[in-house]
């Protein structure tokens, strides 16, 4: 899609909706925004457009749950491992941009929905804490670098590690924050950002802030189960469209 008024309107709607969902349930911005944008552009461009807004969203999400410094102290090893994985995934994305990454993104979404549906249990994660942290952190980082979606992998790890809802939200956002920082650094060194893209990204921060504010306000008022069901249906439809776009 050429950069036009129509694209800016579509982009703003996607950013607002994704930020609203993220504010309401603690995660979901990249998982929703990336595939929606990937429908009208390629994967790399979609990730570039939402890289900077994602930083703000992650910071707001972590801070809004409280104990900011304690969260960093507890989860920074996982976040650092995820950062290494994100660097690897980003390098692959930079030099091997492919429509097949849309399939990988769709698979990541299906995996998340599958996990939520069947509540898969892997007891070895708690029994081998260091190994599981390295495996899941690295894998989540690589997937995140390639597709901008690492929540599905991290949620498995967090649930099996018996983290609280607050810890799931904070650890996931912290890992994505670290991964996004190294991704932005690598994209910058590669010259992927241009003035037009940066202007749109920074301008979208206003939309993000407003949507996150509304999302956080309604977080405890909307029946979470009903809300999550709607989000899951939307994600399923998005993943199906991405698969359809890739194979035809």
GROMACS .gro file of C-alpha atoms in nm:
model
  248
    1UNK     CA    1   0.000   0.000   0.000
    2UNK     CA    2   0.135   0.339  -0.095
    3UNK     CA    3   0.177   0.593   0.181
    4UNK     CA    4  -0.142   0.797   0.161
    5UNK     CA    5  -0.421   0.942   0.371
    6UNK     CA    6  -0.594   0.605   0.349
    7UNK     CA    7  -0.286   0.425   0.479
    8UNK     CA    8  -0.243   0.670   0.766
    9UNK     CA    9  -0.607   0.620   0.866
   10UNK     CA   10  -0.572   0.241   0.853
   11UNK     CA   11  -0.243   0.259   1.043
   12UNK     CA   12  -0.398   0.479   1.314
   13UNK     CA   13  -0.696   0.246   1.357
   14UNK     CA   14  -0.468  -0.058   1.385
   15UNK     CA   15  -0.244   0.116   1.640
   16UNK     CA   16  -0.540   0.237   1.846
   17UNK     CA   17  -0.717  -0.099   1.852
   18UNK     CA   18  -0.400  -0.296   1.929
   19UNK     CA   19  -0.299  -0.054   2.207
   20UNK     CA   20  -0.649  -0.068   2.355
   21UNK     CA   21  -0.637  -0.447   2.371
   22UNK     CA   22  -0.288  -0.441   2.519
   23UNK     CA   23  -0.390  -0.194   2.788
   24UNK     CA   24  -0.695  -0.404   2.874
   25UNK     CA   25  -0.531  -0.746   2.907
   26UNK     CA   26  -0.160  -0.665   2.950
   27UNK     CA   27  -0.035  -0.798   2.616
   28UNK     CA   28  -0.141  -0.823   2.253
   29UNK     CA   29  -0.016  -0.509   2.079
   30UNK     CA   30   0.250  -0.667   1.855
   31UNK     CA   31   0.046  -0.987   1.816
   32UNK     CA   32  -0.246  -0.789   1.669
   33UNK     CA   33  -0.075  -0.489   1.506
   34UNK     CA   34   0.197  -0.685   1.321
   35UNK     CA   35  -0.025  -0.926   1.124
   36UNK     CA   36  -0.279  -0.653   1.049
   37UNK     CA   37  -0.007  -0.430   0.903
   38UNK     CA   38   0.152  -0.729   0.731
   39UNK     CA   39  -0.169  -0.765   0.533
   40UNK     CA   40  -0.100  -0.432   0.361
   41UNK     CA   41   0.280  -0.439   0.355
   42UNK     CA   42   0.569  -0.683   0.409
   43UNK     CA   43   0.673  -0.823   0.747
   44UNK     CA   44   0.987  -0.613   0.787
   45UNK     CA   45   0.805  -0.286   0.712
   46UNK     CA   46   0.524  -0.377   0.952
   47UNK     CA   47   0.776  -0.438   1.230
   48UNK     CA   48   0.958  -0.110   1.155
   49UNK     CA   49   0.637   0.093   1.178
   50UNK     CA   50   0.548  -0.031   1.526
   51UNK     CA   51   0.897  -0.065   1.675
   52UNK     CA   52   0.895   0.270   1.856
   53UNK     CA   53   0.529   0.255   1.971
   54UNK     CA   54   0.601  -0.089   2.116
   55UNK     CA   55   0.869   0.054   2.346
   56UNK     CA   56   0.619   0.296   2.500
   57UNK     CA   57   0.355   0.027   2.539
   58UNK     CA   58   0.596  -0.211   2.711
   59UNK     CA   59   0.711   0.057   2.956
   60UNK     CA   60   0.353   0.160   3.040
   61UNK     CA   61   0.248  -0.203   3.091
   62UNK     CA   62   0.538  -0.285   3.323
   63UNK     CA   63   0.506   0.035   3.522
   64UNK     CA   64   0.126   0.014   3.559
   65UNK     CA   65   0.155  -0.322   3.738
   66UNK     CA   66   0.387  -0.173   4.004
   67UNK     CA   67   0.725  -0.276   4.154
   68UNK     CA   68   0.912  -0.169   3.841
   69UNK     CA   69   1.266  -0.218   3.979
   70UNK     CA   70   1.181  -0.554   4.137
   71UNK     CA   71   1.050  -0.678   3.804
   72UNK     CA   72   1.374  -0.585   3.629
   73UNK     CA   73   1.579  -0.754   3.903
   74UNK     CA   74   1.375  -1.075   3.886
   75UNK     CA   75   1.335  -1.115   3.511
   76UNK     CA   76   1.639  -0.947   3.355
   77UNK     CA   77   1.822  -1.282   3.293
   78UNK     CA   78   1.528  -1.404   3.082
   79UNK     CA   79   1.506  -1.065   2.910
   80UNK     CA   80   1.879  -1.065   2.827
   81UNK     CA   81   1.857  -1.414   2.675
   82UNK     CA   82   1.554  -1.299   2.479
   83UNK     CA   83   1.754  -0.999   2.358
   84UNK     CA   84   2.023  -1.229   2.218
   85UNK     CA   85   1.758  -1.433   2.039
   86UNK     CA   86   1.593  -1.116   1.907
   87UNK     CA   87   1.927  -1.000   1.766
   88UNK     CA   88   1.962  -1.330   1.580
   89UNK     CA   89   1.605  -1.317   1.448
   90UNK     CA   90   1.638  -0.954   1.342
   91UNK     CA   91   1.959  -1.021   1.148
   92UNK     CA   92   1.783  -1.301   0.961
   93UNK     CA   93   1.487  -1.071   0.889
   94UNK     CA   94   1.714  -0.790   0.761
   95UNK     CA   95   1.903  -1.007   0.516
   96UNK     CA   96   1.635  -1.262   0.428
   97UNK     CA   97   1.307  -1.070   0.409
   98UNK     CA   98   1.049  -1.322   0.292
   99UNK     CA   99   0.673  -1.358   0.267
  100UNK     CA  100   0.722  -1.693   0.441
  101UNK     CA  101   0.770  -1.502   0.767
  102UNK     CA  102   0.397  -1.432   0.749
  103UNK     CA  103   0.345  -1.807   0.781
  104UNK     CA  104   0.575  -1.814   1.081
  105UNK     CA  105   0.375  -1.531   1.237
  106UNK     CA  106   0.049  -1.716   1.169
  107UNK     CA  107   0.199  -2.029   1.327
  108UNK     CA  108   0.299  -1.827   1.636
  109UNK     CA  109  -0.060  -1.704   1.672
  110UNK     CA  110  -0.205  -2.054   1.622
  111UNK     CA  111   0.042  -2.184   1.882
  112UNK     CA  112  -0.073  -1.924   2.133
  113UNK     CA  113  -0.440  -2.008   2.072
  114UNK     CA  114  -0.366  -2.381   2.096
  115UNK     CA  115  -0.188  -2.333   2.429
  116UNK     CA  116  -0.475  -2.125   2.566
  117UNK     CA  117  -0.733  -2.380   2.449
  118UNK     CA  118  -0.573  -2.700   2.578
  119UNK     CA  119  -0.366  -2.563   2.869
  120UNK     CA  120  -0.064  -2.775   2.784
  121UNK     CA  121   0.157  -2.865   3.077
  122UNK     CA  122   0.534  -2.918   3.066
  123UNK     CA  123   0.659  -2.997   3.414
  124UNK     CA  124   1.026  -3.002   3.310
  125UNK     CA  125   1.019  -2.623   3.291
  126UNK     CA  126   0.994  -2.598   3.671
  127UNK     CA  127   1.230  -2.889   3.728
  128UNK     CA  128   1.508  -2.752   3.505
  129UNK     CA  129   1.474  -2.378   3.563
  130UNK     CA  130   1.800  -2.256   3.409
  131UNK     CA  131   1.780  -2.477   3.099
  132UNK     CA  132   1.415  -2.391   3.040
  133UNK     CA  133   1.485  -2.019   3.081
  134UNK     CA  134   1.763  -2.032   2.823
  135UNK     CA  135   1.564  -2.244   2.577
  136UNK     CA  136   1.243  -2.043   2.598
  137UNK     CA  137   1.417  -1.707   2.621
  138UNK     CA  138   1.633  -1.772   2.315
  139UNK     CA  139   1.353  -1.926   2.109
  140UNK     CA  140   1.108  -1.649   2.201
  141UNK     CA  141   1.370  -1.389   2.107
  142UNK     CA  142   1.438  -1.542   1.767
  143UNK     CA  143   1.066  -1.570   1.688
  144UNK     CA  144   1.017  -1.215   1.816
  145UNK     CA  145   1.298  -1.084   1.597
  146UNK     CA  146   1.152  -1.253   1.290
  147UNK     CA  147   0.781  -1.193   1.344
  148UNK     CA  148   0.746  -0.936   1.626
  149UNK     CA  149   0.549  -1.192   1.829
  150UNK     CA  150   0.714  -1.366   2.123
  151UNK     CA  151   0.417  -1.371   2.362
  152UNK     CA  152   0.307  -1.723   2.266
  153UNK     CA  153   0.642  -1.872   2.368
  154UNK     CA  154   0.681  -1.662   2.681
  155UNK     CA  155   0.328  -1.736   2.799
  156UNK     CA  156   0.403  -2.110   2.791
  157UNK     CA  157   0.712  -2.049   3.002
  158UNK     CA  158   0.534  -1.818   3.247
  159UNK     CA  159   0.232  -2.042   3.296
  160UNK     CA  160   0.447  -2.350   3.353
  161UNK     CA  161   0.668  -2.152   3.591
  162UNK     CA  162   0.353  -2.073   3.792
  163UNK     CA  163   0.392  -1.698   3.756
  164UNK     CA  164   0.108  -1.477   3.874
  165UNK     CA  165  -0.100  -1.280   3.623
  166UNK     CA  166   0.100  -0.968   3.714
  167UNK     CA  167   0.431  -1.152   3.664
  168UNK     CA  168   0.315  -1.288   3.327
  169UNK     CA  169   0.233  -0.936   3.209
  170UNK     CA  170   0.552  -0.781   3.344
  171UNK     CA  171   0.795  -1.054   3.235
  172UNK     CA  172   0.647  -1.070   2.884
  173UNK     CA  173   0.662  -0.692   2.841
  174UNK     CA  174   1.015  -0.670   2.984
  175UNK     CA  175   1.143  -0.938   2.746
  176UNK     CA  176   0.979  -0.765   2.453
  177UNK     CA  177   1.121  -0.430   2.567
  178UNK     CA  178   1.477  -0.565   2.572
  179UNK     CA  179   1.425  -0.742   2.239
  180UNK     CA  180   1.278  -0.433   2.079
  181UNK     CA  181   1.572  -0.215   2.194
  182UNK     CA  182   1.830  -0.439   2.025
  183UNK     CA  183   1.605  -0.471   1.719
  184UNK     CA  184   1.582  -0.093   1.682
  185UNK     CA  185   1.961  -0.064   1.722
  186UNK     CA  186   2.022  -0.323   1.449
  187UNK     CA  187   1.764  -0.169   1.215
  188UNK     CA  188   1.924   0.172   1.271
  189UNK     CA  189   2.274   0.043   1.197
  190UNK     CA  190   2.140  -0.120   0.883
  191UNK     CA  191   1.977   0.208   0.773
  192UNK     CA  192   1.625   0.065   0.769
  193UNK     CA  193   1.462   0.370   0.928
  194UNK     CA  194   1.390   0.674   0.711
  195UNK     CA  195   1.255   1.017   0.803
  196UNK     CA  196   0.904   0.939   0.682
  197UNK     CA  197   0.881   0.618   0.883
  198UNK     CA  198   1.020   0.782   1.197
  199UNK     CA  199   0.777   1.073   1.168
  200UNK     CA  200   0.479   0.839   1.146
  201UNK     CA  201   0.610   0.620   1.429
  202UNK     CA  202   0.667   0.907   1.671
  203UNK     CA  203   0.335   1.068   1.577
  204UNK     CA  204   0.156   0.743   1.660
  205UNK     CA  205   0.276   0.767   2.023
  206UNK     CA  206  -0.012   1.007   2.091
  207UNK     CA  207  -0.260   0.745   1.967
  208UNK     CA  208  -0.085   0.478   2.173
  209UNK     CA  209  -0.093   0.686   2.492
  210UNK     CA  210  -0.465   0.763   2.458
  211UNK     CA  211  -0.559   0.401   2.377
  212UNK     CA  212  -0.345   0.261   2.660
  213UNK     CA  213  -0.501   0.508   2.905
  214UNK     CA  214  -0.851   0.394   2.805
  215UNK     CA  215  -0.748   0.028   2.809
  216UNK     CA  216  -0.600   0.048   3.158
  217UNK     CA  217  -0.912   0.226   3.285
  218UNK     CA  218  -1.147  -0.046   3.158
  219UNK     CA  219  -0.909  -0.329   3.246
  220UNK     CA  220  -1.097  -0.432   3.561
  221UNK     CA  221  -1.446  -0.342   3.436
  222UNK     CA  222  -1.480  -0.561   3.128
  223UNK     CA  223  -1.548  -0.933   3.186
  224UNK     CA  224  -1.207  -1.072   3.101
  225UNK     CA  225  -1.328  -1.408   2.971
  226UNK     CA  226  -1.567  -1.248   2.723
  227UNK     CA  227  -1.302  -0.998   2.616
  228UNK     CA  228  -1.037  -1.265   2.567
  229UNK     CA  229  -1.274  -1.475   2.357
  230UNK     CA  230  -1.327  -1.184   2.116
  231UNK     CA  231  -0.952  -1.120   2.095
  232UNK     CA  232  -0.885  -1.489   2.027
  233UNK     CA  233  -1.142  -1.494   1.747
  234UNK     CA  234  -0.982  -1.185   1.591
  235UNK     CA  235  -0.634  -1.340   1.616
  236UNK     CA  236  -0.756  -1.665   1.460
  237UNK     CA  237  -0.908  -1.480   1.165
  238UNK     CA  238  -0.591  -1.273   1.118
  239UNK     CA  239  -0.373  -1.585   1.118
  240UNK     CA  240  -0.601  -1.749   0.861
  241UNK     CA  241  -0.579  -1.444   0.633
  242UNK     CA  242  -0.198  -1.443   0.661
  243UNK     CA  243  -0.184  -1.810   0.561
  244UNK     CA  244  -0.422  -1.743   0.270
  245UNK     CA  245  -0.215  -1.443   0.154
  246UNK     CA  246   0.107  -1.647   0.158
  247UNK     CA  247  -0.009  -1.958  -0.023
  248UNK     CA  248  -0.205  -1.793  -0.309
   0.00000   0.00000   0.00000
